[in-house]
mmCIF file of N, CA, C and O in Angstrom:
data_model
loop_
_atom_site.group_PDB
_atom_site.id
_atom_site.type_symbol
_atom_site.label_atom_id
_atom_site.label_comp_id
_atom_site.label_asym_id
_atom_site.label_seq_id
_atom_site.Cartn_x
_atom_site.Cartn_y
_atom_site.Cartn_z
ATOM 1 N N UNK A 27 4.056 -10.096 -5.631
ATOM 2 C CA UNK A 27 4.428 -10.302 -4.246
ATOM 3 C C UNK A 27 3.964 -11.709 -3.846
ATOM 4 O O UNK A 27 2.849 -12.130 -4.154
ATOM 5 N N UNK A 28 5.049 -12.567 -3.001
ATOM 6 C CA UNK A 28 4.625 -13.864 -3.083
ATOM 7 C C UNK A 28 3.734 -13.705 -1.817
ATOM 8 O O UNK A 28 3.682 -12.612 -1.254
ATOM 9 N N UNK A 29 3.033 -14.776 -1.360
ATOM 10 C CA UNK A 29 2.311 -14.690 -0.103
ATOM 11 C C UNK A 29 2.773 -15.067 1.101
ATOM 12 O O UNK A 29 1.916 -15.290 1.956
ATOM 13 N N UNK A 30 4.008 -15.208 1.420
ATOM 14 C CA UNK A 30 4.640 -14.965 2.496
ATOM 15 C C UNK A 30 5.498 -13.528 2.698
ATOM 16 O O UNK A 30 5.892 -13.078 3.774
ATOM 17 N N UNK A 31 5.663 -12.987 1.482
ATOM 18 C CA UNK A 31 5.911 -11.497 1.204
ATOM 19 C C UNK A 31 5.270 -10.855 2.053
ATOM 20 O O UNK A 31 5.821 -10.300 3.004
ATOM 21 N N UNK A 32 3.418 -10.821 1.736
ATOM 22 C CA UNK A 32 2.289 -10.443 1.981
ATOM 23 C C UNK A 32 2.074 -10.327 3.634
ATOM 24 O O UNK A 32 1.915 -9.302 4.297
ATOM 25 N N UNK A 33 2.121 -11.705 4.076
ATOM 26 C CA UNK A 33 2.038 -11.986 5.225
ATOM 27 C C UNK A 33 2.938 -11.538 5.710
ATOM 28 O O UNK A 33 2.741 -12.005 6.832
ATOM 29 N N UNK A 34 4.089 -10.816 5.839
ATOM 30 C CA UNK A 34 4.947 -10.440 6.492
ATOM 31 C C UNK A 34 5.013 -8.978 6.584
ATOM 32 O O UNK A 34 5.454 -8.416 7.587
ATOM 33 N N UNK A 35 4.668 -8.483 5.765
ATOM 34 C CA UNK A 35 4.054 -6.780 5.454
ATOM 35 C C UNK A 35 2.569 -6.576 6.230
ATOM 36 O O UNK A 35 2.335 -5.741 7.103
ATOM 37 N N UNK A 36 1.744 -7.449 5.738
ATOM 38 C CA UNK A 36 0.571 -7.100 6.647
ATOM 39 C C UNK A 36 0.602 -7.561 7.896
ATOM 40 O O UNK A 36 0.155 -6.834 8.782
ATOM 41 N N UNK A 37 1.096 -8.771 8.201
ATOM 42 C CA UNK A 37 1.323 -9.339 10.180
ATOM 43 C C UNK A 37 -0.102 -9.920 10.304
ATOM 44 O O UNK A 37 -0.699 -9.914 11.381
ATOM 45 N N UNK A 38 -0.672 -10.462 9.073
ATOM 46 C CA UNK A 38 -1.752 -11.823 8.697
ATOM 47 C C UNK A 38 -0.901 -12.998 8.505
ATOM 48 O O UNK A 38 0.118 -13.081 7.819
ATOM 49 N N UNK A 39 -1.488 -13.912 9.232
ATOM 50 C CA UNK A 39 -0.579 -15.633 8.775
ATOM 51 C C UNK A 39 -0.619 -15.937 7.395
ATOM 52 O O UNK A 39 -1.620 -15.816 6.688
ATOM 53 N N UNK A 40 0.628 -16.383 6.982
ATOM 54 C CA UNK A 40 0.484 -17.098 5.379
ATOM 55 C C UNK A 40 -0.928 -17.427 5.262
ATOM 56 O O UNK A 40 -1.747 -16.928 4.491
ATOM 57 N N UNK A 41 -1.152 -18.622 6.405
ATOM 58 C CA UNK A 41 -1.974 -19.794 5.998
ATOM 59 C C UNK A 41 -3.282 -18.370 5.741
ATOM 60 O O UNK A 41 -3.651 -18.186 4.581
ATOM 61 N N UNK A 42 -3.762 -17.646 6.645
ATOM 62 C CA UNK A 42 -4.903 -16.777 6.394
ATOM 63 C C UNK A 42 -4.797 -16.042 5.187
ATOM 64 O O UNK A 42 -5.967 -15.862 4.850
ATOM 65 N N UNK A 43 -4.232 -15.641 4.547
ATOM 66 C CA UNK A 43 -3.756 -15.457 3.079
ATOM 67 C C UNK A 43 -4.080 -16.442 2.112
ATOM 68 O O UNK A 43 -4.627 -16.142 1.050
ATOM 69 N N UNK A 44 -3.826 -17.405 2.369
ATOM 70 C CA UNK A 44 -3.925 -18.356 1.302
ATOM 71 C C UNK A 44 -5.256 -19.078 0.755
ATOM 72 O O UNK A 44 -5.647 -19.640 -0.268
ATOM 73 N N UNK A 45 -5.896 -18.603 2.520
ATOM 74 C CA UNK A 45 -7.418 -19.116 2.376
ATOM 75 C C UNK A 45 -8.090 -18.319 1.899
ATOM 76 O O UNK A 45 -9.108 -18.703 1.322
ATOM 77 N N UNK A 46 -7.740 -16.736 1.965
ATOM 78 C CA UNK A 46 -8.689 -15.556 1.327
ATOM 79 C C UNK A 46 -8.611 -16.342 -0.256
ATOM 80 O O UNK A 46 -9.542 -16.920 -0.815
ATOM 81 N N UNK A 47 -6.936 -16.128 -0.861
ATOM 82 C CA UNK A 47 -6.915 -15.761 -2.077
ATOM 83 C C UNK A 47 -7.583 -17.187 -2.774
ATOM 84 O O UNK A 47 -8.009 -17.087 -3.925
ATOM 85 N N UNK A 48 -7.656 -18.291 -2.190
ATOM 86 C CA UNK A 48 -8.473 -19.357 -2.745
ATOM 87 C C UNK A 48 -10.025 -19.331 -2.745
ATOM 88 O O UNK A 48 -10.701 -20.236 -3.235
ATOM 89 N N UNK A 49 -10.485 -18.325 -2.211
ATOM 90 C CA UNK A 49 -11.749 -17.822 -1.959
ATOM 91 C C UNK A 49 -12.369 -19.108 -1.250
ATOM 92 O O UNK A 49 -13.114 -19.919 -1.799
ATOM 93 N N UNK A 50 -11.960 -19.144 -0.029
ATOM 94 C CA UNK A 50 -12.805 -19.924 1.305
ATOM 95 C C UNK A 50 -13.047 -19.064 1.985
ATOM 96 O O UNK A 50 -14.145 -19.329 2.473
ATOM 97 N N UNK A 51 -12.603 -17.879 2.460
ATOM 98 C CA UNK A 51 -13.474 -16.793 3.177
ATOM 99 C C UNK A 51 -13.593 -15.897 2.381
ATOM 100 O O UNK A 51 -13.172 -15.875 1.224
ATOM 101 N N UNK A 52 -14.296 -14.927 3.062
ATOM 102 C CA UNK A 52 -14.233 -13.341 3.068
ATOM 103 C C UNK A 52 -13.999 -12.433 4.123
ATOM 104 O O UNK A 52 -14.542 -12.332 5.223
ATOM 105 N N UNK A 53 -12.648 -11.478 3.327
ATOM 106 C CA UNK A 53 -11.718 -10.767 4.395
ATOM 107 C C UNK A 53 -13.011 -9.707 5.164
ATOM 108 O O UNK A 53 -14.127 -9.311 4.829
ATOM 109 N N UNK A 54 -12.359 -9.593 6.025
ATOM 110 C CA UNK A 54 -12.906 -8.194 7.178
ATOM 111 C C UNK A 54 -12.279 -7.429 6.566
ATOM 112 O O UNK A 54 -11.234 -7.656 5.956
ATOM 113 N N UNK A 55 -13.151 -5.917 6.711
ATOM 114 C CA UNK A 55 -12.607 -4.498 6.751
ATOM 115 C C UNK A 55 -11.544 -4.309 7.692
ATOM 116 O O UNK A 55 -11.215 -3.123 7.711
ATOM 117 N N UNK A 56 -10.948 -4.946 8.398
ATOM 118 C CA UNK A 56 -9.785 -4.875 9.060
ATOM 119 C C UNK A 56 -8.906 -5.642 9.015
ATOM 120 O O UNK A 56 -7.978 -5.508 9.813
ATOM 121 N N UNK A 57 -8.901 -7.273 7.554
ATOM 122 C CA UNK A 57 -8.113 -7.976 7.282
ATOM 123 C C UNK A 57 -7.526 -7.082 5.999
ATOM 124 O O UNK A 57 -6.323 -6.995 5.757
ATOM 125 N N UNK A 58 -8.598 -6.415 5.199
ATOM 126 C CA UNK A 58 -8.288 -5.390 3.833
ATOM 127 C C UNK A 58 -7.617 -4.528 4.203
ATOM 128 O O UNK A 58 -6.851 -4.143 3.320
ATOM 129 N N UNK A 59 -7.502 -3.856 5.407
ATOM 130 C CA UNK A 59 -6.672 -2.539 5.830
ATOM 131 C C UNK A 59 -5.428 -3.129 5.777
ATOM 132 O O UNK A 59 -4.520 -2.643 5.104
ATOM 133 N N UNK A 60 -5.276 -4.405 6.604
ATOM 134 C CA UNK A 60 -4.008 -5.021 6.894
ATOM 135 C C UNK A 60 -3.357 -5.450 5.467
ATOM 136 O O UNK A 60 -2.140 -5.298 5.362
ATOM 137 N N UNK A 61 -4.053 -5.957 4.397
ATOM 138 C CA UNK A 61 -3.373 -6.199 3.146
ATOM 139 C C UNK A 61 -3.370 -5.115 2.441
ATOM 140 O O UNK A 61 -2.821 -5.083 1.340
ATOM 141 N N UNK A 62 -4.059 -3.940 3.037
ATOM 142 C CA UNK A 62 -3.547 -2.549 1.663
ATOM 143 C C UNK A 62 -2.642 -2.393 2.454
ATOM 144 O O UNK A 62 -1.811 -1.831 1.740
ATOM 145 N N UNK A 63 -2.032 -2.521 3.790
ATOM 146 C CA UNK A 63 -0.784 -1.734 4.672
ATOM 147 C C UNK A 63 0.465 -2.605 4.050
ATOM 148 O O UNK A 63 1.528 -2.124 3.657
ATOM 149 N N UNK A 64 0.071 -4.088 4.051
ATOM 150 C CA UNK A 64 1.149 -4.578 3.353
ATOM 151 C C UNK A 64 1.848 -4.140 1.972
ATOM 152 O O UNK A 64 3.013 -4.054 1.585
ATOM 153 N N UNK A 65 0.415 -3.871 1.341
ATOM 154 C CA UNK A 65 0.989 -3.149 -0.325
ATOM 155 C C UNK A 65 1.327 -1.831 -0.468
ATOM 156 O O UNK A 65 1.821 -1.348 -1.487
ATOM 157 N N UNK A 66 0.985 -1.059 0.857
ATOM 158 C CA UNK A 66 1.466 0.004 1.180
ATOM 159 C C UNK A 66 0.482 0.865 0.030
ATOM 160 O O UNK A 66 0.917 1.490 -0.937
ATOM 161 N N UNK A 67 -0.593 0.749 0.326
ATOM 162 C CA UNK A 67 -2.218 1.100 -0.384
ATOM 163 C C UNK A 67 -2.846 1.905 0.394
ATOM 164 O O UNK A 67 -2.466 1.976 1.562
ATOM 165 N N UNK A 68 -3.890 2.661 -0.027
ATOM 166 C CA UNK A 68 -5.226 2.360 0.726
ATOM 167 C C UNK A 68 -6.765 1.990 0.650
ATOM 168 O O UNK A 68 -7.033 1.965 -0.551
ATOM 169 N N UNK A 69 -7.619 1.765 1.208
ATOM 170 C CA UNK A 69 -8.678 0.909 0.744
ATOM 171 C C UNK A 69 -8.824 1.573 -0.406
ATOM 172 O O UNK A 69 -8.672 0.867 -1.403
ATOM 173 N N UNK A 70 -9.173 3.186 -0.677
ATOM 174 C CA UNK A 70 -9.788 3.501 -1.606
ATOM 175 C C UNK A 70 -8.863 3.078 -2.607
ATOM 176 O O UNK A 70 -9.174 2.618 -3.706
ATOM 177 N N UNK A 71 -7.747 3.253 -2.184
ATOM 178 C CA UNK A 71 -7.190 2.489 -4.145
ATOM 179 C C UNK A 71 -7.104 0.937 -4.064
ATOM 180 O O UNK A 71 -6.561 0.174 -4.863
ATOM 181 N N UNK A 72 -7.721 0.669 -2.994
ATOM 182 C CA UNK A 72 -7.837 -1.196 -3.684
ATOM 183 C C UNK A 72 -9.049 -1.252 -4.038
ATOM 184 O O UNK A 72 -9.326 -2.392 -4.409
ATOM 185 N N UNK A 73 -10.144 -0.347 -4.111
ATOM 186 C CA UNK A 73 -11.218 -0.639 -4.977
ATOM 187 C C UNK A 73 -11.442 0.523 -5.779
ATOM 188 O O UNK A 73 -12.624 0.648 -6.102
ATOM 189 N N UNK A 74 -10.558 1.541 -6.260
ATOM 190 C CA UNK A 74 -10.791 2.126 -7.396
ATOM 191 C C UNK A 74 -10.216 1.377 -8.467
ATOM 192 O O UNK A 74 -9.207 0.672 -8.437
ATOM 193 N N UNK A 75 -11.329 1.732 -9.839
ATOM 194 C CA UNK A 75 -10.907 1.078 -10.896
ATOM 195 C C UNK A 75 -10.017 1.902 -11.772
ATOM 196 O O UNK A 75 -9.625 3.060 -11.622
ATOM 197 N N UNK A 76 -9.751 0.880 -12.888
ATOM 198 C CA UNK A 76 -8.742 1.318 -13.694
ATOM 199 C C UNK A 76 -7.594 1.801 -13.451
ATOM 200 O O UNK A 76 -6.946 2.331 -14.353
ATOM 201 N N UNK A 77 -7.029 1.686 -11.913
ATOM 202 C CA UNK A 77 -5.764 2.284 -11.768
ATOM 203 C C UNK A 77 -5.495 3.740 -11.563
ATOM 204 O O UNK A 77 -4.443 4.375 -11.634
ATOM 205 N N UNK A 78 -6.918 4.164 -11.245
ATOM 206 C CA UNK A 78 -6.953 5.601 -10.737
ATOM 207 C C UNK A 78 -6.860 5.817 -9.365
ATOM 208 O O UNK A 78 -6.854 4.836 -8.623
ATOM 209 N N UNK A 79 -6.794 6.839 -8.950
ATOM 210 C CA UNK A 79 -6.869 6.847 -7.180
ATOM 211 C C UNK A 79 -7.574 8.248 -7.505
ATOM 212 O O UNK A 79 -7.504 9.134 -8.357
ATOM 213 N N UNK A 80 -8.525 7.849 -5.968
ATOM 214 C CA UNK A 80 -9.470 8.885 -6.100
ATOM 215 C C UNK A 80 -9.224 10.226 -5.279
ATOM 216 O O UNK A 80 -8.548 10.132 -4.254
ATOM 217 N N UNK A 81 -9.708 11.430 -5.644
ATOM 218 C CA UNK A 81 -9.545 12.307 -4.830
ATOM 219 C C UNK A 81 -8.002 12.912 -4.657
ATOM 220 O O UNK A 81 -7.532 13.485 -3.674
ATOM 221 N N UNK A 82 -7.258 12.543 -6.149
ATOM 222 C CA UNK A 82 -6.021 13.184 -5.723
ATOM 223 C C UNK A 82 -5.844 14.262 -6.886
ATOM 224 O O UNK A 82 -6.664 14.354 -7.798
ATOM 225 N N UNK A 83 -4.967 14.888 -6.808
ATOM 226 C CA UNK A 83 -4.881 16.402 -7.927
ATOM 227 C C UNK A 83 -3.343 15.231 -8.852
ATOM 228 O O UNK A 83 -2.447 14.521 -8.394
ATOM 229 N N UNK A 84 -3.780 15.610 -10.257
ATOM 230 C CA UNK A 84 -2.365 15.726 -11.219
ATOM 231 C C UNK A 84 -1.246 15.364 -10.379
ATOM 232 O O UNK A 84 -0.907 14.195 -10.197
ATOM 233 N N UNK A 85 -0.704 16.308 -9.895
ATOM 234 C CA UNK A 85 0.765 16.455 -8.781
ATOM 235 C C UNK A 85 0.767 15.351 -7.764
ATOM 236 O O UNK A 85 1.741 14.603 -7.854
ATOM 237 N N UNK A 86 0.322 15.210 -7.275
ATOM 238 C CA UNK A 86 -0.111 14.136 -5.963
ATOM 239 C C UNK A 86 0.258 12.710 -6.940
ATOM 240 O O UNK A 86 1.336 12.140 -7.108
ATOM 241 N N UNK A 87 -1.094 12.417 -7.485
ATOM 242 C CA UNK A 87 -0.941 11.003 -8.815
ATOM 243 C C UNK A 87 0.699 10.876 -9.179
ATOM 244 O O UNK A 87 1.220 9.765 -9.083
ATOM 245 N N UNK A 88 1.334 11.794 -9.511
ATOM 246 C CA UNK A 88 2.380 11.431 -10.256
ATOM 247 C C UNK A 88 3.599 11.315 -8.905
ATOM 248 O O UNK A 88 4.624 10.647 -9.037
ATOM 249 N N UNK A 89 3.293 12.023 -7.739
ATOM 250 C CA UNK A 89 3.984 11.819 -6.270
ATOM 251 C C UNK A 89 3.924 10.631 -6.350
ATOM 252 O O UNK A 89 4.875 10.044 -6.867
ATOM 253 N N UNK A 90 2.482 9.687 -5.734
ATOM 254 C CA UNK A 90 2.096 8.700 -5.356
ATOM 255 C C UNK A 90 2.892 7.741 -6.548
ATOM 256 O O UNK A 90 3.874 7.140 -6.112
ATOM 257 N N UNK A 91 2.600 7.552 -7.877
ATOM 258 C CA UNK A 91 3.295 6.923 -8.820
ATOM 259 C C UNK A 91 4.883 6.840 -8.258
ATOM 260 O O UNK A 91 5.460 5.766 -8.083
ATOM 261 N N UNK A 92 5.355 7.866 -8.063
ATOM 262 C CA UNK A 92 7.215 8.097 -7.890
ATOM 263 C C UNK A 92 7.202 7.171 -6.525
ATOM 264 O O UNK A 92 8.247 6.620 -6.178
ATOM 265 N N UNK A 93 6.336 7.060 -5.980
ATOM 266 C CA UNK A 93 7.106 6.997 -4.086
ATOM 267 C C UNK A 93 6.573 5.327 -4.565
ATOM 268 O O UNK A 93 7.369 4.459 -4.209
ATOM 269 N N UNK A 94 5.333 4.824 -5.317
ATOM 270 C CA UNK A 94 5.176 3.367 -5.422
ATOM 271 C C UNK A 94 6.447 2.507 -6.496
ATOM 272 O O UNK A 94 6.526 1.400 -7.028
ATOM 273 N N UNK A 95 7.177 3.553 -6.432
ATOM 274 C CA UNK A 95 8.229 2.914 -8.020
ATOM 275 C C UNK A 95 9.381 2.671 -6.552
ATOM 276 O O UNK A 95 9.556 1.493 -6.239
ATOM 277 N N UNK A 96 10.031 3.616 -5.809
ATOM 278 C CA UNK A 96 10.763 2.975 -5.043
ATOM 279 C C UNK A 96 11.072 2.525 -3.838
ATOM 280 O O UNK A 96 10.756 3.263 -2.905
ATOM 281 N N UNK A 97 11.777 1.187 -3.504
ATOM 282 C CA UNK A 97 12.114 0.678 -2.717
ATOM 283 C C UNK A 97 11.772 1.485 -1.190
ATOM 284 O O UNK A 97 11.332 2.634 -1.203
ATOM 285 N N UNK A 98 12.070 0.621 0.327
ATOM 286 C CA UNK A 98 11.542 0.620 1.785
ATOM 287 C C UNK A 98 12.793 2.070 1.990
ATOM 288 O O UNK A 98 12.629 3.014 2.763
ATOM 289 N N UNK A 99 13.544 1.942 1.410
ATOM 290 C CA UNK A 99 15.077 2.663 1.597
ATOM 291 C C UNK A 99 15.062 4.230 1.412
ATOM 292 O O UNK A 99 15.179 5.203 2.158
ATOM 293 N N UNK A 100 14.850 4.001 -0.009
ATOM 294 C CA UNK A 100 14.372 5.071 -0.418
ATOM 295 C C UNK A 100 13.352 5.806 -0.131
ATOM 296 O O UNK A 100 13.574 7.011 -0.020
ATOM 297 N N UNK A 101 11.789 5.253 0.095
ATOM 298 C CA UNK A 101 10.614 5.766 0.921
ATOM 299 C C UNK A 101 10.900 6.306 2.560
ATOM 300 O O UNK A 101 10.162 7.102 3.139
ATOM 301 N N UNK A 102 12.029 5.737 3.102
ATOM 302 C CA UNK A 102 12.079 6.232 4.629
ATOM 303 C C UNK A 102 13.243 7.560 4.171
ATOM 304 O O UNK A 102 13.474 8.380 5.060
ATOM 305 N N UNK A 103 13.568 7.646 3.545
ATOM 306 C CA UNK A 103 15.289 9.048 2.822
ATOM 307 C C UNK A 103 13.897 10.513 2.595
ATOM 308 O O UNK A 103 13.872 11.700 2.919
ATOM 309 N N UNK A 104 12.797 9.464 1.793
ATOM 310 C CA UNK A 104 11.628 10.724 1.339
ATOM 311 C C UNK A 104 11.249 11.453 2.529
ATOM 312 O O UNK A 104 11.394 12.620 2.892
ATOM 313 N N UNK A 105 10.546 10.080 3.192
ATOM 314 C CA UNK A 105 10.020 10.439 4.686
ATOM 315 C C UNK A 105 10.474 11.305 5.659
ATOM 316 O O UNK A 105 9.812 12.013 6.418
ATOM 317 N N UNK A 106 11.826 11.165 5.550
ATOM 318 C CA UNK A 106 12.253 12.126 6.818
ATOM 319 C C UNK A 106 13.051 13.225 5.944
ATOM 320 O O UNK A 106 13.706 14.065 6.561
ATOM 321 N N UNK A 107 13.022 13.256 4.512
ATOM 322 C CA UNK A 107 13.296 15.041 4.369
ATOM 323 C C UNK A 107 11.873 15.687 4.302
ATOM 324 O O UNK A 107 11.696 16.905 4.267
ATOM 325 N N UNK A 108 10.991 14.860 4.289
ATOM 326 C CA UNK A 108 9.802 16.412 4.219
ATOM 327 C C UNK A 108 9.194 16.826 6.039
ATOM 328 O O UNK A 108 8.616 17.760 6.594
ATOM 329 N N UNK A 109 9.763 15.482 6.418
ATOM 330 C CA UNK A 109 9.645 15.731 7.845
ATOM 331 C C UNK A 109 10.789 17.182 8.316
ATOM 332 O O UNK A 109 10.578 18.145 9.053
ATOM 333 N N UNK A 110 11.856 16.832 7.616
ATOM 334 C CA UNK A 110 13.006 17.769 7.926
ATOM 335 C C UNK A 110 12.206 19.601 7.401
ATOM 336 O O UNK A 110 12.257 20.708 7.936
ATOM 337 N N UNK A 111 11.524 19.055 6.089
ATOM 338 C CA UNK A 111 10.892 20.655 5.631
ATOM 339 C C UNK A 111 9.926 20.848 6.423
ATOM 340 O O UNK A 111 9.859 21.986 6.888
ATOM 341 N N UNK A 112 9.119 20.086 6.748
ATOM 342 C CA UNK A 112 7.751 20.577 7.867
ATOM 343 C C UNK A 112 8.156 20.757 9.037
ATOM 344 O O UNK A 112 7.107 21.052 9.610
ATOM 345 N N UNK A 113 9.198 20.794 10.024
ATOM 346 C CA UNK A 113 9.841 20.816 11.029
ATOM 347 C C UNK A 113 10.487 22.203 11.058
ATOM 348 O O UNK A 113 10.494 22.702 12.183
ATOM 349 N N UNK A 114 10.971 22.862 10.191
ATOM 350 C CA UNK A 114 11.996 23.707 10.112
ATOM 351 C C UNK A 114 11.739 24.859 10.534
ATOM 352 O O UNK A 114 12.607 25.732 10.513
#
């Protein structure tokens, strides 16, 4: 993701992006929320290692895997059929 990508998903300025990732600051717990919202994350999986996420069952992991594989399009089609099943 380029860093105007970034900045446009999280609603942080390029330029504040550019200064994290060159390491001249250090982000706030509320600049990190804003860049896991951009990656569509959450904190705990931007600091779990190895590519695990914590606290989820088998089923969930392989959910979370499916819904990070596709596209804004497809994630809002997901969104509102389970809304449609929890509604019913």
């Amino acid at each position: 993701m380029s860093r105007y990508r970034l900045a446009q998903k999280s609603g942080i300025a390029q330029s504040s992006i550019s200064t994290l990732l060159n390491r001249k600051s250090v982000p706030t717990i509320q600049t990190l929320e804003k860049i896991c919202d951009g990656f569509g994350i959450t904190l705990s999986q931007f600091f779990a290692e190895d590519d695990k996420v914590l606290d989820l069952t088998k089923d969930q992991e392989e959910l979370l895997k499916d819904w990070n594989s596709m596209d804004s399009r497809q994630q809002e089609l997901v969104k509102a059929y389970i809304q449609g099943i929890i509604r019913k």
